[in-house]
Short mmCIF file of C-alpha atoms in Angstrom, two decimals:
data_model
loop_
_atom_site.label_atom_id
_atom_site.label_comp_id
_atom_site.label_asym_id
_atom_site.label_seq_id
_atom_site.Cartn_x
_atom_site.Cartn_y
_atom_site.Cartn_z
CA GLY A 1 -23.24 -10.07 -4.00
CA GLY A 2 -25.33 -7.01 -3.21
CA SER A 3 -25.11 -4.78 -0.18
CA CYS A 4 -25.75 -4.70 3.54
CA PRO A 5 -28.96 -3.21 4.98
CA GLU A 6 -29.05 0.56 5.38
CA GLY A 7 -27.19 1.69 8.49
CA THR A 8 -24.79 -1.30 8.44
CA VAL A 9 -21.48 -2.04 6.70
CA PRO A 10 -19.83 -5.31 5.64
CA ILE A 11 -17.04 -6.38 7.98
CA ARG A 12 -14.84 -9.38 7.22
CA ARG A 13 -15.28 -11.95 9.97
CA THR A 14 -12.17 -12.65 12.06
CA THR A 15 -12.06 -16.37 12.76
CA GLU A 16 -10.14 -18.47 15.27
CA LYS A 17 -7.98 -19.70 12.38
CA ASP A 18 -7.08 -16.11 11.50
CA VAL A 19 -5.87 -15.42 15.03
CA LEU A 20 -3.98 -18.72 15.31
CA ARG A 21 -2.07 -17.91 12.11
CA ALA A 22 -0.74 -14.69 13.60
CA ASN A 23 2.98 -14.62 14.34
CA LYS A 24 2.33 -12.80 17.62
CA LEU A 25 -1.17 -12.46 19.04
CA ARG A 26 -0.67 -8.93 20.36
CA ARG A 27 0.53 -7.86 16.90
CA PHE A 28 -2.43 -9.41 15.04
CA GLY A 29 -3.60 -7.05 12.30
CA LYS A 30 -0.47 -4.87 12.54
CA LYS A 31 2.64 -4.67 10.42
CA PRO A 32 5.75 -6.05 12.17
CA ILE A 33 7.69 -3.25 13.87
CA ARG A 34 10.58 -2.10 11.78
CA HIS A 35 13.38 0.44 11.89
CA LEU A 36 12.28 3.02 9.34
CA ARG A 37 14.48 4.70 6.79
CA ARG A 38 14.96 8.35 7.75
CA ASP A 39 15.55 9.46 4.20
CA SER A 40 15.46 8.06 0.70
CA SER A 41 19.04 6.88 0.51
CA GLY A 42 18.00 3.37 -0.49
CA ASN A 43 18.47 1.57 2.81
CA GLY A 44 15.71 -0.97 3.32
CA HIS A 45 13.75 -1.35 6.54
CA GLU A 46 15.20 -4.07 8.74
CA VAL A 47 14.34 -5.56 12.12
CA CYS A 48 15.14 -9.04 13.42
CA ASN A 49 14.91 -11.17 10.26
CA TYR A 50 12.32 -9.00 8.53
CA HIS A 51 13.62 -6.98 5.59
CA TYR A 52 11.15 -4.56 4.01
CA GLN A 53 11.87 -3.86 0.36
CA HIS A 54 10.27 -1.26 -1.87
CA ALA A 55 10.02 -0.16 -5.47
CA VAL A 56 8.27 3.19 -5.31
CA VAL A 57 7.77 6.62 -6.80
CA PHE A 58 7.43 9.49 -4.34
CA VAL A 59 7.10 13.25 -4.08
CA ASN A 60 7.99 15.42 -1.10
CA GLY A 61 8.85 18.99 -0.24
CA GLU A 62 5.33 20.42 -0.50
CA GLN A 63 2.07 20.26 1.44
CA TYR A 64 -0.14 17.42 0.17
CA TYR A 65 -3.82 16.89 0.89
CA GLY A 66 -4.27 13.58 -0.86
CA ALA A 67 -3.27 11.30 -3.73
CA LYS A 68 -4.92 9.44 -6.58
CA ALA A 69 -3.85 6.62 -8.92
CA LYS A 70 -4.95 3.49 -10.76
CA LEU A 71 -3.24 0.30 -9.57
CA ASN A 72 -2.73 -2.78 -11.74
CA VAL A 73 -3.98 -5.89 -9.84
CA TRP A 74 -2.03 -9.17 -9.79
CA ALA A 75 -1.73 -12.21 -7.55
CA PRO A 76 2.02 -12.34 -6.78
CA LYS A 77 3.42 -15.51 -5.21
CA VAL A 78 4.29 -15.18 -1.51
CA THR A 79 6.62 -17.99 -0.46
CA ASP A 80 6.62 -17.72 3.33
CA PRO A 81 3.42 -17.49 5.44
CA TYR A 82 4.77 -14.50 7.36
CA GLU A 83 5.73 -12.54 4.27
CA PHE A 84 3.44 -10.35 2.19
CA SER A 85 3.42 -8.51 -1.11
CA LEU A 86 1.45 -5.31 -1.53
CA SER A 87 0.88 -2.40 -3.87
CA GLN A 88 -0.44 0.80 -2.37
CA ILE A 89 -0.58 4.55 -1.97
CA TRP A 90 1.11 6.03 1.12
CA VAL A 91 0.14 9.46 2.50
CA ILE A 92 2.89 10.36 4.97
CA SER A 93 3.85 12.99 7.52
CA GLY A 94 6.23 13.17 10.46
CA SER A 95 9.73 11.78 10.78
CA PHE A 96 10.83 8.21 10.10
CA GLU A 97 11.71 7.83 13.78
CA ASN A 98 8.83 7.18 16.17
CA ASP A 99 6.22 9.78 15.23
CA LEU A 100 5.57 8.75 11.63
CA ASN A 101 1.93 9.22 10.53
CA THR A 102 0.79 7.21 7.51
CA ILE A 103 -2.41 6.45 5.69
CA GLU A 104 -2.16 3.50 3.31
CA ALA A 105 -4.55 1.84 0.86
CA GLY A 106 -4.18 -0.66 -1.96
CA TRP A 107 -4.15 -4.41 -2.52
CA GLN A 108 -2.06 -7.08 -0.82
CA VAL A 109 -1.39 -10.82 -0.74
CA SER A 110 -0.88 -11.86 2.89
CA PRO A 111 -1.30 -15.54 3.79
CA GLU A 112 -0.88 -14.76 7.50
CA LEU A 113 -3.63 -12.17 7.56
CA TYR A 114 -6.16 -13.77 5.20
CA GLY A 115 -5.25 -17.46 5.00
CA ASP A 116 -5.01 -17.49 1.20
CA SER A 117 -3.06 -16.10 -1.75
CA TYR A 118 -5.67 -13.78 -3.27
CA PRO A 119 -5.01 -10.05 -3.71
CA ARG A 120 -7.25 -8.22 -1.24
CA PHE A 121 -8.34 -4.61 -0.92
CA PHE A 122 -6.88 -3.17 2.29
CA THR A 123 -6.32 -0.06 4.36
CA TYR A 124 -3.74 0.72 7.05
CA TRP A 125 -2.78 3.60 9.33
CA THR A 126 -0.33 4.43 12.12
CA THR A 127 0.67 7.51 14.12
CA ASP A 128 3.81 6.18 15.81
CA ALA A 129 5.82 4.47 13.07
CA TYR A 130 3.96 1.14 13.32
CA GLN A 131 4.82 0.65 17.00
CA ALA A 132 1.54 0.57 18.91
CA THR A 133 -1.11 2.45 16.92
CA GLY A 134 -3.01 1.49 13.83
CA CYS A 135 -3.85 -1.72 12.00
CA TYR A 136 -5.09 -3.25 8.79
CA ASN A 137 -8.66 -2.74 7.67
CA LEU A 138 -11.16 -2.77 10.55
CA LEU A 139 -9.09 -4.93 12.92
CA CYS A 140 -8.87 -2.06 15.41
CA SER A 141 -10.84 1.11 15.92
CA GLY A 142 -9.74 3.97 13.68
CA PHE A 143 -10.92 3.83 10.08
CA VAL A 144 -14.65 4.55 9.88
CA GLN A 145 -16.38 2.67 7.07
CA THR A 146 -19.45 4.34 5.57
CA ASN A 147 -20.07 2.22 2.46
CA ASN A 148 -22.45 -0.76 2.70
CA LYS A 149 -21.39 -2.38 -0.60
CA ILE A 150 -17.59 -2.61 -0.39
CA ALA A 151 -15.96 -5.06 2.02
CA ILE A 152 -12.47 -4.06 3.12
CA GLY A 153 -10.31 -7.18 3.12
CA ALA A 154 -12.31 -8.74 0.28
CA ALA A 155 -10.56 -10.50 -2.60
CA ILE A 156 -10.27 -8.47 -5.81
CA SER A 157 -11.38 -10.07 -9.05
CA PRO A 158 -10.67 -10.20 -11.96
CA ARG A 159 -6.87 -10.11 -11.82
CA SER A 160 -4.28 -9.42 -14.48
CA SER A 161 -2.41 -12.22 -16.25
CA TYR A 162 0.99 -12.34 -17.94
CA ARG A 163 0.60 -11.55 -21.66
CA GLY A 164 -3.15 -11.52 -21.00
CA ARG A 165 -5.84 -9.03 -20.02
CA GLN A 166 -4.92 -6.28 -17.58
CA PHE A 167 -7.13 -5.01 -14.76
CA ASP A 168 -6.66 -2.09 -12.42
CA ILE A 169 -8.50 -0.34 -9.59
CA GLY A 170 -8.77 3.36 -8.91
CA LEU A 171 -8.02 4.73 -5.44
CA MET A 172 -8.02 8.24 -4.05
CA VAL A 173 -7.27 9.54 -0.55
CA TRP A 174 -8.06 13.16 0.19
CA LYS A 175 -8.57 15.49 3.14
CA ASP A 176 -12.00 16.99 3.74
CA PRO A 177 -11.33 20.75 4.17
CA LYS A 178 -14.33 21.22 6.47
CA HIS A 179 -13.85 18.48 9.07
CA GLY A 180 -10.23 17.50 8.39
CA HIS A 181 -10.95 13.79 7.95
CA TRP A 182 -9.04 11.77 5.34
CA TRP A 183 -11.49 10.05 2.94
CA LEU A 184 -10.93 6.97 0.80
CA GLU A 185 -12.59 6.58 -2.60
CA PHE A 186 -12.66 3.30 -4.54
CA GLY A 187 -13.25 3.33 -8.29
CA SER A 188 -15.16 6.32 -9.60
CA GLY A 189 -17.04 8.03 -6.81
CA LEU A 190 -17.54 5.18 -4.32
CA LEU A 191 -16.71 6.56 -0.87
CA VAL A 192 -15.48 3.73 1.36
CA GLY A 193 -15.02 5.67 4.60
CA TYR A 194 -12.57 7.94 6.38
CA TRP A 195 -9.72 8.17 8.86
CA PRO A 196 -10.80 10.75 11.49
CA ALA A 197 -8.50 13.74 11.91
CA PHE A 198 -8.16 13.12 15.67
CA LEU A 199 -6.24 9.86 15.02
CA PHE A 200 -3.22 11.80 13.85
CA SER A 201 -0.67 14.33 14.99
CA HIS A 202 1.19 15.47 11.86
CA LEU A 203 -1.49 14.37 9.41
CA ARG A 204 -4.01 16.47 11.29
CA SER A 205 -2.86 19.34 9.07
CA HIS A 206 -1.41 17.89 5.85
CA ALA A 207 0.99 15.31 4.42
CA SER A 208 4.62 16.06 3.59
CA MET A 209 5.20 13.04 1.32
CA VAL A 210 3.16 10.84 -1.02
CA GLN A 211 4.41 7.44 -2.21
CA PHE A 212 3.09 4.99 -4.81
CA GLY A 213 4.40 1.49 -5.40
CA GLY A 214 5.15 -1.94 -4.04
CA GLU A 215 6.44 -3.38 -0.77
CA ILE A 216 7.36 -6.92 0.23
CA VAL A 217 8.66 -8.58 3.38
CA ASN A 218 11.72 -10.78 3.02
CA SER A 219 11.92 -12.99 6.11
CA ARG A 220 15.07 -14.79 4.90
CA SER A 221 13.60 -17.93 6.47
CA THR A 222 15.88 -20.13 4.34
CA GLY A 223 18.94 -17.91 4.86
CA ALA A 224 18.64 -16.47 1.34
CA HIS A 225 16.50 -13.84 -0.34
CA THR A 226 12.85 -14.78 -0.67
CA TYR A 227 11.18 -15.80 -3.95
CA THR A 228 8.19 -13.63 -2.97
CA GLN A 229 7.13 -11.62 -5.99
CA MET A 230 6.27 -7.93 -6.18
CA GLY A 231 3.59 -6.82 -8.62
CA SER A 232 3.44 -9.30 -11.49
CA GLY A 233 6.71 -10.94 -10.46
CA HIS A 234 8.43 -9.42 -13.50
CA PHE A 235 10.81 -6.48 -13.77
CA ALA A 236 9.69 -3.02 -14.88
CA GLY A 237 11.53 -3.26 -18.21
CA GLU A 238 9.12 -5.88 -19.56
CA GLY A 239 6.39 -3.25 -19.91
CA PHE A 240 2.65 -3.55 -20.50
CA GLY A 241 0.99 -6.92 -20.13
CA LYS A 242 4.00 -8.37 -18.32
CA SER A 243 5.05 -5.89 -15.63
CA SER A 244 2.74 -4.32 -13.04
CA TYR A 245 1.94 -0.63 -13.26
CA PHE A 246 0.49 2.45 -11.56
CA ARG A 247 -1.02 5.06 -13.89
CA ASN A 248 -2.62 8.50 -13.79
CA LEU A 249 -0.67 9.52 -10.67
CA GLN A 250 -1.89 12.76 -9.09
CA THR A 251 -1.72 14.64 -5.79
CA VAL A 252 -4.42 16.75 -4.14
CA ASP A 253 -3.87 20.37 -3.09
CA TRP A 254 -5.44 22.38 -0.24
CA ASP A 255 -8.44 23.30 -2.44
CA ASN A 256 -9.10 19.69 -3.52
CA ASN A 257 -7.63 20.19 -6.98
CA LEU A 258 -5.94 17.21 -8.62
CA LEU A 259 -2.40 18.05 -9.74
CA PRO A 260 0.27 16.18 -11.73
CA LEU A 261 3.34 15.07 -9.81
CA ASN A 262 6.21 17.52 -9.62
CA SER A 263 9.85 16.46 -9.14
CA MET A 264 9.20 12.73 -8.83
CA HIS A 265 11.79 10.49 -7.18
CA LEU A 266 12.23 6.78 -7.89
CA GLN A 267 13.48 4.37 -5.26
CA ALA A 268 14.20 0.66 -5.48
CA ASP A 269 15.83 -0.62 -2.29
CA HIS A 270 17.24 -3.69 -4.10
CA PRO A 271 16.93 -3.10 -7.86
CA ASN A 272 18.33 -6.55 -8.70
CA CYS A 273 15.33 -8.03 -6.88
CA TYR A 274 12.60 -5.47 -7.62
CA ASP A 275 12.88 -2.33 -9.75
CA VAL A 276 10.88 0.67 -10.98
CA ARG A 277 10.77 2.66 -14.25
CA GLN A 278 8.66 5.76 -14.87
CA GLY A 279 7.01 7.18 -17.98
CA ARG A 280 4.52 9.75 -19.19
CA ASN A 281 1.98 9.97 -22.02
CA THR A 282 -1.30 11.69 -22.80
CA VAL A 283 -3.56 8.74 -21.87
CA TRP A 284 -1.84 7.42 -18.73
CA GLY A 285 -0.44 10.76 -17.57
CA THR A 286 2.38 10.04 -15.14
CA TYR A 287 2.84 6.27 -14.76
CA PHE A 288 5.43 3.69 -13.80
CA TYR A 289 6.14 -0.01 -14.05
CA TYR A 290 7.57 -1.78 -11.02
CA GLY A 291 8.14 -5.17 -9.38
CA GLY A 292 10.24 -8.27 -9.80
CA PRO A 293 10.68 -11.94 -8.95
CA GLY A 294 12.71 -11.60 -5.77
CA ARG A 295 15.46 -14.18 -5.64
CA ASN A 296 17.29 -14.67 -8.93
CA ILE A 297 20.88 -14.89 -10.19
CA ARG A 298 21.50 -11.19 -9.47
CA CYS A 299 19.50 -11.26 -6.20
CA PRO A 300 20.94 -14.15 -4.16
#
């Protein structure tokens, strides 16, 4: 609907209803604390009754200065108000203990955070493995928005439909060589803002891992696996128009060159619930399909 006046940025209003929906007030705007996987052995994150499940592609073993991809946008069903379903890029450094640094951007459906079931553009960051630092969007100080047209936390439209038209968004995160800040670009050339270098410890220099893909929370509120969907809610094998995808995956090097992914790894924590399948062609470059329905005959 236009843009904000020069010198201002759009900020999604936090209402009393938003705060009252929060599971814990002091954790409002933060991901629930979880025990993080130390490696990529396939063990999901787990704390209390929250199980974090992923279907991702990742690269590690080099120094990364950013990542770029196009993300297919859907509106997956989220069955419990304290669960979410998201698709994002992770830029990661540090260990999966208590000093993990991450920068995250993508789209998510989170009834607790937004009060609805629309996919919304979001950002996240942490410097201590989600314990005390960082938050979604602009719900704490950290990410500095510079764009007066894009509202972080806004619903994304249009959305893809099963056997129908497909829509995706382009995202890129990269490190400014001069000042060291991590910038976020939406679409082609729209700078949203940046994460200042001083927020981070490990990411102050570079990232050691880049991930692309989906994540859901399974609260097991009924004692069984959730029906919360990831991506389109359909498995990777169904392909275009049915399964959700990431395409044109690239990383950024120290000189701001975009590079194809080397030695990709695929990880699906629970492949009977959500899976991932990669591919490559001349138009989409490196791509993958991912997602699933959650609870089904093979995922009780």
